[in-house]
Coordinates of C-alpha atoms in Angstrom, one line a residue:
X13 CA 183.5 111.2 100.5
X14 CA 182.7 110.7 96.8
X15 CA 178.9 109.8 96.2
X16 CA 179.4 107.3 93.2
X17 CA 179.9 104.3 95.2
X18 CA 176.9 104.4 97.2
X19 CA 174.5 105.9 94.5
X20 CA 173.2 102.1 93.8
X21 CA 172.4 101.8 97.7
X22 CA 170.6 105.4 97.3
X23 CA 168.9 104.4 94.2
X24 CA 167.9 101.3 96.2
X25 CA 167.0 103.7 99.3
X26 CA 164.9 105.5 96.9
X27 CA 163.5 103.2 94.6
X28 CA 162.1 101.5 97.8
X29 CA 160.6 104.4 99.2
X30 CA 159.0 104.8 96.1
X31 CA 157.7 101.7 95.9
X32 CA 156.6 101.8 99.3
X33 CA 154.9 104.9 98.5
X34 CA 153.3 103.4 95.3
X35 CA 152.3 100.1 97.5
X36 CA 151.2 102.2 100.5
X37 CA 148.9 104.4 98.0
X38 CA 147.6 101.5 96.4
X39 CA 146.8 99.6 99.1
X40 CA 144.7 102.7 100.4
X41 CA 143.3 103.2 97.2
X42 CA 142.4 99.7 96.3
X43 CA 141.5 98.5 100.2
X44 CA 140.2 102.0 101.3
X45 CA 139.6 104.9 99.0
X46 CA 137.8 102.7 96.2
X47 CA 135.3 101.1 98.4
X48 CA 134.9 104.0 100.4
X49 CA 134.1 106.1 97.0
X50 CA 131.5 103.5 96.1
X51 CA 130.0 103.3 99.6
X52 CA 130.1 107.3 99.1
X53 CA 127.9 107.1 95.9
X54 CA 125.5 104.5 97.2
X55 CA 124.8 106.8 100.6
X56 CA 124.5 110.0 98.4
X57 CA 122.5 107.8 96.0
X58 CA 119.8 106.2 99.0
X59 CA 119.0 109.8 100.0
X60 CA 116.8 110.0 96.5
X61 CA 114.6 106.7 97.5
X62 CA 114.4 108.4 101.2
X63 CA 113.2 111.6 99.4
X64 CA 110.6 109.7 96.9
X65 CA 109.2 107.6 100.1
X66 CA 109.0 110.2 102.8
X67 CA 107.2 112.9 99.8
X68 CA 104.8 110.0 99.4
X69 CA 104.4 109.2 103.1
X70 CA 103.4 113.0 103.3
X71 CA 101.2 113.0 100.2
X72 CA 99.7 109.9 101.1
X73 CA 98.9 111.2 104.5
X74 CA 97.6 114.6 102.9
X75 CA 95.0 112.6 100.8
X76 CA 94.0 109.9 103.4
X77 CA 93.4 113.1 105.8
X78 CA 90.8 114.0 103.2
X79 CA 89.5 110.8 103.0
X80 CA 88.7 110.3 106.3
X81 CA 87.0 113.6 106.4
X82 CA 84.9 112.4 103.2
X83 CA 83.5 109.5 104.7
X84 CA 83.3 110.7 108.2
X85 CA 80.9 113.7 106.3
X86 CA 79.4 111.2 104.1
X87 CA 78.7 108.8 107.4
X88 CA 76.3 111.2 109.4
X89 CA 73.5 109.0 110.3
X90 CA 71.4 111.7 111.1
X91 CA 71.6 113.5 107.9
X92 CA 70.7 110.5 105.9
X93 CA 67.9 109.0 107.8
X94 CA 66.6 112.9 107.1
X95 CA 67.9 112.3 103.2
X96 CA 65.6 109.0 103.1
X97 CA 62.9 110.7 104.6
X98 CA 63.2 113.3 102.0
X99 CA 63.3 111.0 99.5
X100 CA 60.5 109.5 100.3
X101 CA 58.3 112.4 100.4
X102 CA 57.9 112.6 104.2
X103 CA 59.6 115.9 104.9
X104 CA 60.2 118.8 102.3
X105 CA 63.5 120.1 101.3
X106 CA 63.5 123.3 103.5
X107 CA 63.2 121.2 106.6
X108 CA 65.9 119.1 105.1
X109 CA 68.1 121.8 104.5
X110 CA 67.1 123.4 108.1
X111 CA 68.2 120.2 109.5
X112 CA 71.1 119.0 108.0
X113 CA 73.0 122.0 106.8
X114 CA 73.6 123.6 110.3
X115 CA 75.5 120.1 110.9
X116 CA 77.3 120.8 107.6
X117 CA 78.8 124.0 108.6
X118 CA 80.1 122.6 111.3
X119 CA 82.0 120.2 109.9
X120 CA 83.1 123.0 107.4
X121 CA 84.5 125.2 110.8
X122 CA 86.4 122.3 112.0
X123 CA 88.6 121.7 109.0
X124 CA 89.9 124.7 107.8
X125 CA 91.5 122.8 104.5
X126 CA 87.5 121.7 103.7
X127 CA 86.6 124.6 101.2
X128 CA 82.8 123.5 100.3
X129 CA 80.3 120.7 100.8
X130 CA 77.4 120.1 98.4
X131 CA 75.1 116.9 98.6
X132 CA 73.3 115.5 95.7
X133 CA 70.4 113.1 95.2
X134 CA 70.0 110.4 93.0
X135 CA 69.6 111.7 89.7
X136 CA 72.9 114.4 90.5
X137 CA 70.0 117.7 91.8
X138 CA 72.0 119.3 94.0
X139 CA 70.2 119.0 97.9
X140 CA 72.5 120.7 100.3
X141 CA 75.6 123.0 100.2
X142 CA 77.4 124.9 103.0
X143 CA 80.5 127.1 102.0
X144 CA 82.3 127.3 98.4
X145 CA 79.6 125.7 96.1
X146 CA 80.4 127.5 92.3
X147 CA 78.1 126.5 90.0
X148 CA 79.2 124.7 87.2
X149 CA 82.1 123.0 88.4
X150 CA 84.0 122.3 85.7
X151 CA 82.5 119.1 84.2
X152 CA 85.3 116.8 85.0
X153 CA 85.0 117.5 88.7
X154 CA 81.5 116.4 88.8
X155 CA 80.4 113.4 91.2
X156 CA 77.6 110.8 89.1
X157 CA 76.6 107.9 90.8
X158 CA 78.2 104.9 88.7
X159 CA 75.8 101.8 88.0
X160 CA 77.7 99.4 89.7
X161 CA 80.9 98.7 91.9
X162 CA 80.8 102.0 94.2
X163 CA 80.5 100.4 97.8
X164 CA 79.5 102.3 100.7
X165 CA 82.9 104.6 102.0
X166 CA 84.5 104.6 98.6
X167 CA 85.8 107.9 97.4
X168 CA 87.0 108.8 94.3
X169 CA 89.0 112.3 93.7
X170 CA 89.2 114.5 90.9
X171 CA 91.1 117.8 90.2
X172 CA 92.9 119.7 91.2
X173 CA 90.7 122.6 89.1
X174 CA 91.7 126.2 89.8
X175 CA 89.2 128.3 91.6
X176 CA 89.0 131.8 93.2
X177 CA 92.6 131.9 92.9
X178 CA 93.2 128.2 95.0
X179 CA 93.8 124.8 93.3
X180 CA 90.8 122.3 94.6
X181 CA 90.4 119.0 95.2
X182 CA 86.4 117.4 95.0
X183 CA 86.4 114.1 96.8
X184 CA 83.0 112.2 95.5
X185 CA 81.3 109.6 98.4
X186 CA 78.4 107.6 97.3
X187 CA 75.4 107.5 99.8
X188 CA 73.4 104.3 100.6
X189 CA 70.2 103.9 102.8
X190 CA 69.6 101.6 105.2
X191 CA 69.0 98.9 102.7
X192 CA 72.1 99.6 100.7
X193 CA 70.5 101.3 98.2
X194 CA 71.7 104.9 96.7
X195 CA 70.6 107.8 98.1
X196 CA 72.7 110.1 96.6
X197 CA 76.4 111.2 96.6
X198 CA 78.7 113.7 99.2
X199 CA 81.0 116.3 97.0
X200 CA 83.7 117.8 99.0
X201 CA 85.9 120.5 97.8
X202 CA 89.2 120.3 99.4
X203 CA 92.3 123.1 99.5
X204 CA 95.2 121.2 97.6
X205 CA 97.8 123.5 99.0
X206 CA 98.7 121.1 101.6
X207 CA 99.6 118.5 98.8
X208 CA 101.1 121.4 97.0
X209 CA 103.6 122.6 99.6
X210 CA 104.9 119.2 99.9
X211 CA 106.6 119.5 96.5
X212 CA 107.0 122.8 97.3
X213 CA 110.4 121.8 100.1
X214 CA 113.3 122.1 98.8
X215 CA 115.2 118.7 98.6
X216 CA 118.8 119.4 98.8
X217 CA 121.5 122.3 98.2
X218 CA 120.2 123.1 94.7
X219 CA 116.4 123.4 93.8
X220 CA 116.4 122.1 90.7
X221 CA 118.7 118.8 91.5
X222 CA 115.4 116.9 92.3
X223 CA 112.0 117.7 91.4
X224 CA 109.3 116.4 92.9
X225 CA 105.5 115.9 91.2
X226 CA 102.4 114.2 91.1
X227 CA 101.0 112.3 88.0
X228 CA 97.9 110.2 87.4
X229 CA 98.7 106.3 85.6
X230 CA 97.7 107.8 82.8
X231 CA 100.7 110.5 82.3
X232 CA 98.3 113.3 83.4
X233 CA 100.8 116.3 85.7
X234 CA 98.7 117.1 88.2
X235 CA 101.3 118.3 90.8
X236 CA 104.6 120.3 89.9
X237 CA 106.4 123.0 92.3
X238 CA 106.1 126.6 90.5
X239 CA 108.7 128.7 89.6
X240 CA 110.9 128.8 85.9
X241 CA 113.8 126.5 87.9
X242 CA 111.4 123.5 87.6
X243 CA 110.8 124.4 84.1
X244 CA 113.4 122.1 82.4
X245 CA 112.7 119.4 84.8
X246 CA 108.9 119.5 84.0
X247 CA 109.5 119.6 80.2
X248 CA 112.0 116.3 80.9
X249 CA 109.5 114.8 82.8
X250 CA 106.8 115.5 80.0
X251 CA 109.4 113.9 77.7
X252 CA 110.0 110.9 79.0
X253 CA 106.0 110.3 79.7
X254 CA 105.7 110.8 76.0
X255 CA 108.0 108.0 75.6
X256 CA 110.6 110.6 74.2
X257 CA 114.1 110.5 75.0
X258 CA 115.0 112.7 78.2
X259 CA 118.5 113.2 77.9
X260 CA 121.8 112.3 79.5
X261 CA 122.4 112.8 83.2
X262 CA 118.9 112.7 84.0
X263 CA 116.9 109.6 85.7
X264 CA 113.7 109.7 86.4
X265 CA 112.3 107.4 89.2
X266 CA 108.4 107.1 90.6
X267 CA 106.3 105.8 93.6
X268 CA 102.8 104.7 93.6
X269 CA 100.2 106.1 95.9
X270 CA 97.4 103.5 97.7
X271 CA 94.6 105.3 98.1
X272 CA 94.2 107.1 94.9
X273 CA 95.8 106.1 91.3
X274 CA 98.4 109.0 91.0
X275 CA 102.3 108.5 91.3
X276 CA 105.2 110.7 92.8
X277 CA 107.9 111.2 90.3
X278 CA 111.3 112.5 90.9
X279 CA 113.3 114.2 88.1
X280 CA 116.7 113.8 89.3
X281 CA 120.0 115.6 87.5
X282 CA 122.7 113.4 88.4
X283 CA 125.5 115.8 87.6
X284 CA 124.5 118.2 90.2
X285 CA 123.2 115.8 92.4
X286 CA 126.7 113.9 92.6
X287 CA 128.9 117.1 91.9
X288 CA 129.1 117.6 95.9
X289 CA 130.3 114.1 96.1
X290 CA 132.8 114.5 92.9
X291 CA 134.4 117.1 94.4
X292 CA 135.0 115.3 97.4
X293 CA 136.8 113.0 95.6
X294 CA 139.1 114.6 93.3
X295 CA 140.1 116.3 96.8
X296 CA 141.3 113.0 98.1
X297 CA 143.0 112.0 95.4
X298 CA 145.0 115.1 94.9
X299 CA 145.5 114.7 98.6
X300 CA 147.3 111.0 97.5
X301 CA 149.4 112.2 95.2
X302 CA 150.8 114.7 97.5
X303 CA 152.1 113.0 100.2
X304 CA 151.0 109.6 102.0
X305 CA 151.5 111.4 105.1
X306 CA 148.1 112.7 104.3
X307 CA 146.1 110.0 103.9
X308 CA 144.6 109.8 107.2
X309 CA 143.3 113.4 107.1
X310 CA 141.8 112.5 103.5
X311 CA 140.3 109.6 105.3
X312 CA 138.5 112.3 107.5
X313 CA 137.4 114.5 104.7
X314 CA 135.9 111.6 102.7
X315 CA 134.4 110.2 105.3
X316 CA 132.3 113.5 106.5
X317 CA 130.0 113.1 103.6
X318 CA 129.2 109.8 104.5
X319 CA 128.2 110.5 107.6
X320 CA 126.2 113.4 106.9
X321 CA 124.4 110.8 104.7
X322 CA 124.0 108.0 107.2
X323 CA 122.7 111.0 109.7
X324 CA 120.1 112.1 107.4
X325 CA 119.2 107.8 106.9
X326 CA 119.3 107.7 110.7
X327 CA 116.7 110.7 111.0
X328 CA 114.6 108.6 108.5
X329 CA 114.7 105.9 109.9
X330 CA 114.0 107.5 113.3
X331 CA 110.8 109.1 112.0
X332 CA 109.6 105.2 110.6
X333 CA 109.6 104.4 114.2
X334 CA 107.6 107.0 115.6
X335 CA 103.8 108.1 115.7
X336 CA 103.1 110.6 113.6
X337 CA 100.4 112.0 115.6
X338 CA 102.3 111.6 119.4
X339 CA 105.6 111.7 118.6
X340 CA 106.1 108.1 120.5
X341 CA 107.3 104.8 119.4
X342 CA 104.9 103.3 116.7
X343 CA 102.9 99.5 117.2
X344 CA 106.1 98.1 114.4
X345 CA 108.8 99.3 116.5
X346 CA 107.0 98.4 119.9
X347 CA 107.6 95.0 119.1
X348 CA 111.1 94.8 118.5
X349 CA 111.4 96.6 121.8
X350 CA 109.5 94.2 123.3
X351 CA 111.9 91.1 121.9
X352 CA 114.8 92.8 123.0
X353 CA 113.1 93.8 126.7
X354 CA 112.4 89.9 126.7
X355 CA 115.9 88.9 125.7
X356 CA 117.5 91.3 128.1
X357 CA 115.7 90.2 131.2
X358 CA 116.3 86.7 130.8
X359 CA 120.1 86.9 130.0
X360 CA 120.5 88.9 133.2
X361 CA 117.4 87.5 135.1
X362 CA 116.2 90.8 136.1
X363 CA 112.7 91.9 136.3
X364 CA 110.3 93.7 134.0
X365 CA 107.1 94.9 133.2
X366 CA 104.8 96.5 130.4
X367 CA 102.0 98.4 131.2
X368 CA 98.9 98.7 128.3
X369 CA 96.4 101.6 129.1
X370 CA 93.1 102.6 126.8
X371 CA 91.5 105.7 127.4
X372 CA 87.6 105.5 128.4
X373 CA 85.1 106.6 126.1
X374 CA 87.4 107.4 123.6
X375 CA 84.6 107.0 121.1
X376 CA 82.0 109.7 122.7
X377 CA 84.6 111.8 122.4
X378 CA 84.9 111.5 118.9
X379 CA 81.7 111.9 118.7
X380 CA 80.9 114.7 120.9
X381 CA 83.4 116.6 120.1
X382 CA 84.7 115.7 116.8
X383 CA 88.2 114.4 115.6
X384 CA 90.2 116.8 116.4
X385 CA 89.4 116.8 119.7
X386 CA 90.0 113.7 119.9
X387 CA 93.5 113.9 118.1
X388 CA 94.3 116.7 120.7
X389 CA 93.1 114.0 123.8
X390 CA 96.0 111.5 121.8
X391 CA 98.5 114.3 121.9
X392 CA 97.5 115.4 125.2
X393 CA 98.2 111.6 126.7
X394 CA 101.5 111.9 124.9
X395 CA 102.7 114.6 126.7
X396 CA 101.4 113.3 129.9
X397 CA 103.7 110.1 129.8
X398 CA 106.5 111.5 128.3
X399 CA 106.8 114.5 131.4
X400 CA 106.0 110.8 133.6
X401 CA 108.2 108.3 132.4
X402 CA 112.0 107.4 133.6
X403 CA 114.7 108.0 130.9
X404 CA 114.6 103.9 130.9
X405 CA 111.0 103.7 130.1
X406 CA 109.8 103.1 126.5
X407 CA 106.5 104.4 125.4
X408 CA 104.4 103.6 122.2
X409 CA 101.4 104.6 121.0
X410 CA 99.9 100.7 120.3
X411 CA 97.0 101.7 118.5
X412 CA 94.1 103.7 118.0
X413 CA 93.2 104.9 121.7
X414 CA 95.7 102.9 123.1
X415 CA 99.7 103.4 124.8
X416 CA 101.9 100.9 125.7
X417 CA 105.0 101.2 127.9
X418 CA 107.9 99.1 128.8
X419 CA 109.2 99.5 132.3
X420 CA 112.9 97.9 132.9
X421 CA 114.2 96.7 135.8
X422 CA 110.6 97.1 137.2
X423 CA 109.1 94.6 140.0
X424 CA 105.0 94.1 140.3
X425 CA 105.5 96.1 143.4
X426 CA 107.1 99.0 142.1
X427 CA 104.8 98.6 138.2
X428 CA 101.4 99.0 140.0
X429 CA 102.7 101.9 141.9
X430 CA 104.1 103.7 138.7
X431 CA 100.7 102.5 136.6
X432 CA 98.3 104.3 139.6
X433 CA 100.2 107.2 139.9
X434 CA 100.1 107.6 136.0
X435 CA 96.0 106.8 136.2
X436 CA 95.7 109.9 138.6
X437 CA 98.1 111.6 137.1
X438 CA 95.5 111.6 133.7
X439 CA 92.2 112.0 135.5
X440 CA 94.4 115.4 137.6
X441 CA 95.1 116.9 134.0
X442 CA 91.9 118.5 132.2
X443 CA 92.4 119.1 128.4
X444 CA 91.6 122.5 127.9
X445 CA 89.3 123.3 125.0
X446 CA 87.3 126.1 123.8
X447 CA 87.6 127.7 127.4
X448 CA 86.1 124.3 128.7
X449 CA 88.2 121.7 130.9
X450 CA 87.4 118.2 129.1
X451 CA 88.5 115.5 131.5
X452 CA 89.4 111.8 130.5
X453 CA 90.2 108.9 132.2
X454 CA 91.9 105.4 131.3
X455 CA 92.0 102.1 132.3
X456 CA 95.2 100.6 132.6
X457 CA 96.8 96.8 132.7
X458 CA 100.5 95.6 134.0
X459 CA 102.0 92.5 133.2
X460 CA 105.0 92.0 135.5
X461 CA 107.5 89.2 134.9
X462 CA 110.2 88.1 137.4
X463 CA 112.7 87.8 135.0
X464 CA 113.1 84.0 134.5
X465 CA 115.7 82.3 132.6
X466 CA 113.2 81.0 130.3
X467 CA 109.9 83.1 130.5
X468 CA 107.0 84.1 128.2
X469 CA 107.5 85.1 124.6
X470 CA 106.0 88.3 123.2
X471 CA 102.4 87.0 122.2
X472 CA 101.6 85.6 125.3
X473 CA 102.9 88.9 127.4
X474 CA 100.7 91.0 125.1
X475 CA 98.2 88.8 125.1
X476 CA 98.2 88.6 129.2
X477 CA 98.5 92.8 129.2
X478 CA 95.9 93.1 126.9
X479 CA 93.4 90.7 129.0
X480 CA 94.7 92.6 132.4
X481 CA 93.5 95.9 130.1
X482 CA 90.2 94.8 129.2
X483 CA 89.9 93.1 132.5
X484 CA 90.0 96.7 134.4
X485 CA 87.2 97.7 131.4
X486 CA 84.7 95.6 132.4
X487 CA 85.3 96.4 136.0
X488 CA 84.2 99.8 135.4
X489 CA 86.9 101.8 133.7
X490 CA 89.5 104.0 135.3
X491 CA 91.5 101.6 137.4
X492 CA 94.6 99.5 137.4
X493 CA 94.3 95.4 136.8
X494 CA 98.0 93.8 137.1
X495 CA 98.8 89.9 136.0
X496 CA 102.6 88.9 137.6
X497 CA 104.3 86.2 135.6
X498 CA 106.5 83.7 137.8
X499 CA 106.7 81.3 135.3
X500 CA 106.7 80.8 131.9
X501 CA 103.5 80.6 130.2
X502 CA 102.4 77.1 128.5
X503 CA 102.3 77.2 125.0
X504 CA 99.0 77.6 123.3
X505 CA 97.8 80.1 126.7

């Protein structure tokens, strides 16, 4: 049969496949691939702020770790009531230094990031000094006492100087006497590899796509990762706090530091931070123009880097919610958990119960001991409820010393079981230390509620768990005090 007669109806055929084709693709394209390209970008784009914030978490952290070892040094009671003394004439400085720098050295032993501690006296004369104590620092390092404005438990930093081979870190803490006046001032020389190795991780496939470094406010580098790959970076960096131009397909972005007045910049080369991304996109298209068939599985392919970047912001997010310390839910989170505990037991009237537990002479153990003893009795409490809890169960740490957990579906009968069993349970499990067994108790309080239609709200549970904590304090530590909540609690309770 001859063809010409029914070549409009195939042009038809075809012109509407076409069309359909065209339609189908722009559809995808304008309701699906463009979006989804932008969406793509923005994920890719979010992991820089998560790198910038979670490198200044971990600096941050690094410094205030050296912080609280300054003041902690710098508060020793017993070394300045000796200092006055000094001061005063009443003792010499060889029974000084006979007291106080034994104490020193051990302070020194525990921290194995604390290099050197030298204490000076009023007018700068150097007192005491256990470990690295070079003399003359260079002159920038060098703690004076200011006129006015330094209040006790400030530090100030300065460095990082090189020094038998190491970069250093001297953290300055004014002394006061009882009165408040200035005794002298505490210089610690701290190891600033830790802050080092930070911007020493590589942050994704290629080293040099961000750079990571610390600067002072006023344009100073005192932080850059060695090696020649960071070179171009650095010198881009340099530029741009000259006020010079920098260049295309570079941005620079920064993040401010609390405790000190330095900044975390990230030099970031957009080309090669995006080419991943690029790629993935020019794939999909070429994909389109093939065959519309083939759209679902471009779909796929697009979509795995998204999710790769939504997993890495889901691990982020994860860590914001944890201790970093215990590994368990932080106070922040706690409280959501809490609302949502609340709002679940009421919808399905079922019964709950949170259980708040403080551990006994948390303080002499600080003080016996030392910190990091008392860091290891925080992890060691950790482990304890997370080897006791039920999958359902929901442990924080709350704050300093103390846990709180969450226990669904939980009657007063069944919470006071769980909450003694957990007390034993701790007072059974020794921490082992130095060859010694240190034991540790705590004293617990449960708040049970029935699991009312309309119950308590989250400040008055809290507040009734913390008063059931405190109540089994004062009754002598290392027991269990429960409250069971019938009722909803009057407002203002």
């Amino acid at each position: 049969m001859p063809l010409k007669p029914f070549r409009p109806s195939i042009a038809l055929v075809y012109l509407v496949l076409g069309g359909s084709f065209a339609l189908l693709s722009l559809t995808f394209y304008v309701a699906g691939f463009q979006p989804l390209a932008e969406r793509l970008r923005e994920a890719h784009g979010q992991i820089i702020d998560h790198t910038l914030d979670s490198t200044r978490w971990l600096v941050q952290g690094a410094l205030d770790r050296h912080i609280a070892l300054a003041r902690q040094t710098a508060s020793r009671s017993a070394i300045r009531q000796q200092q006055v003394r000094y001061l005063a004439g009443k003792m010499d400085l060889a029974d000084l230094r006979a007291f106080a720098n034994p104490k020193l050295r051990d302070a020194l032993k525990a921290n194995e990031e604390l290099l050197g501690i030298r204490r000076l006296g009023p007018d700068g004369t150097p007192l005491l000094q256990v470990g690295w104590s070079p003399d003359p620092l260079p002159e920038a390092s060098r703690c004076t006492l200011p006129e006015t404005g330094d209040q006790e438990g400030g530090v100030r930093i300065h460095g990082p100087f090189p020094l038998k081979g190491r970069q250093v870190l001297v953290y300055c803490s004014p002394l006061h006497g009882p009165g408040g006046e200035r005794i002298g001032m505490d210089q610690l020389l701290m190891d600033a590899a830790p802050v080092q190795e930070i911007l020493e991780t590589p942050h994704g496939e290629d080293p040099d796509t961000v750079t990571l470094g610390v600067v002072t406010a006023d344009g100073r580098l005192l932080f850059w990762p060695r090696g020649a790959i960071y070179q171009d970076a650095r010198q881009r960096l340099q530029a741009h706090l000259a006020g010079n131009p920098i260049g295309d397909g570079i941005h620079i972005h920064y993040r401010p530091l609390a405790s000190v007045d330095w900044r975390i910049y990230g030099v970031v080369h957009t080309r090669a931070f995006f080419a991943e991304t690029n790629r993935q996109l020019w794939r999909l298209s070429g994909l389109l123009a093939i065959l519309a068939a083939l759209i679902f599985v471009a779909k796929i392919l697009a979509l795995r880097p998204i999710i790769r970047a939504l997993t890495q912001m889901h691990h982020l997010t994860e860590r914001a919610h944890r201790d970093g310390m215990t590994g368990l839910f932080n106070h922040a989170h706690m409280q959501q958990l809490i609302d949502r505990e609340i709002e679940r037991s009421q919808r399905y009237h079922s019964p709950f119960s949170i259980l708040m537990m403080d551990i006994d002479h948390f303080k002499e153990i600080n003080d016996t001991h030392g910190h990091p003893v008392g860091d290891a009795f925080l992890r060691h409490i950790a482990r304890i409820l997370k080897d006791w809890a039920r999958t359902s169960d929901l442990a924080a740490r709350y704050g300093g010393e103390e846990f709180m957990v969450i226990l669904p579906e939980t009657d007063p009968h069944g919470a006071l079981s769980m909450a003694e069993r957990l007390r034993e349970e701790i007072a059974r499990q020794p921490l082992e230390h130095r060859g010694q067994k240190l034991k540790i108790t705590v004293s617990i309080g449960v708040v049970s509620c029935a699991g009312k239609a309309v119950g308590p709200s989250r400040t008055q549970l809290v507040r009734a768990v913390d008063d059931a904590l405190y109540t089994s304090k004062r009754g002598g530590r290392d027991r269990v005090t429960q409250t069971v909540i019938d009722t909803a609690i009057p407002a203002g309770a």
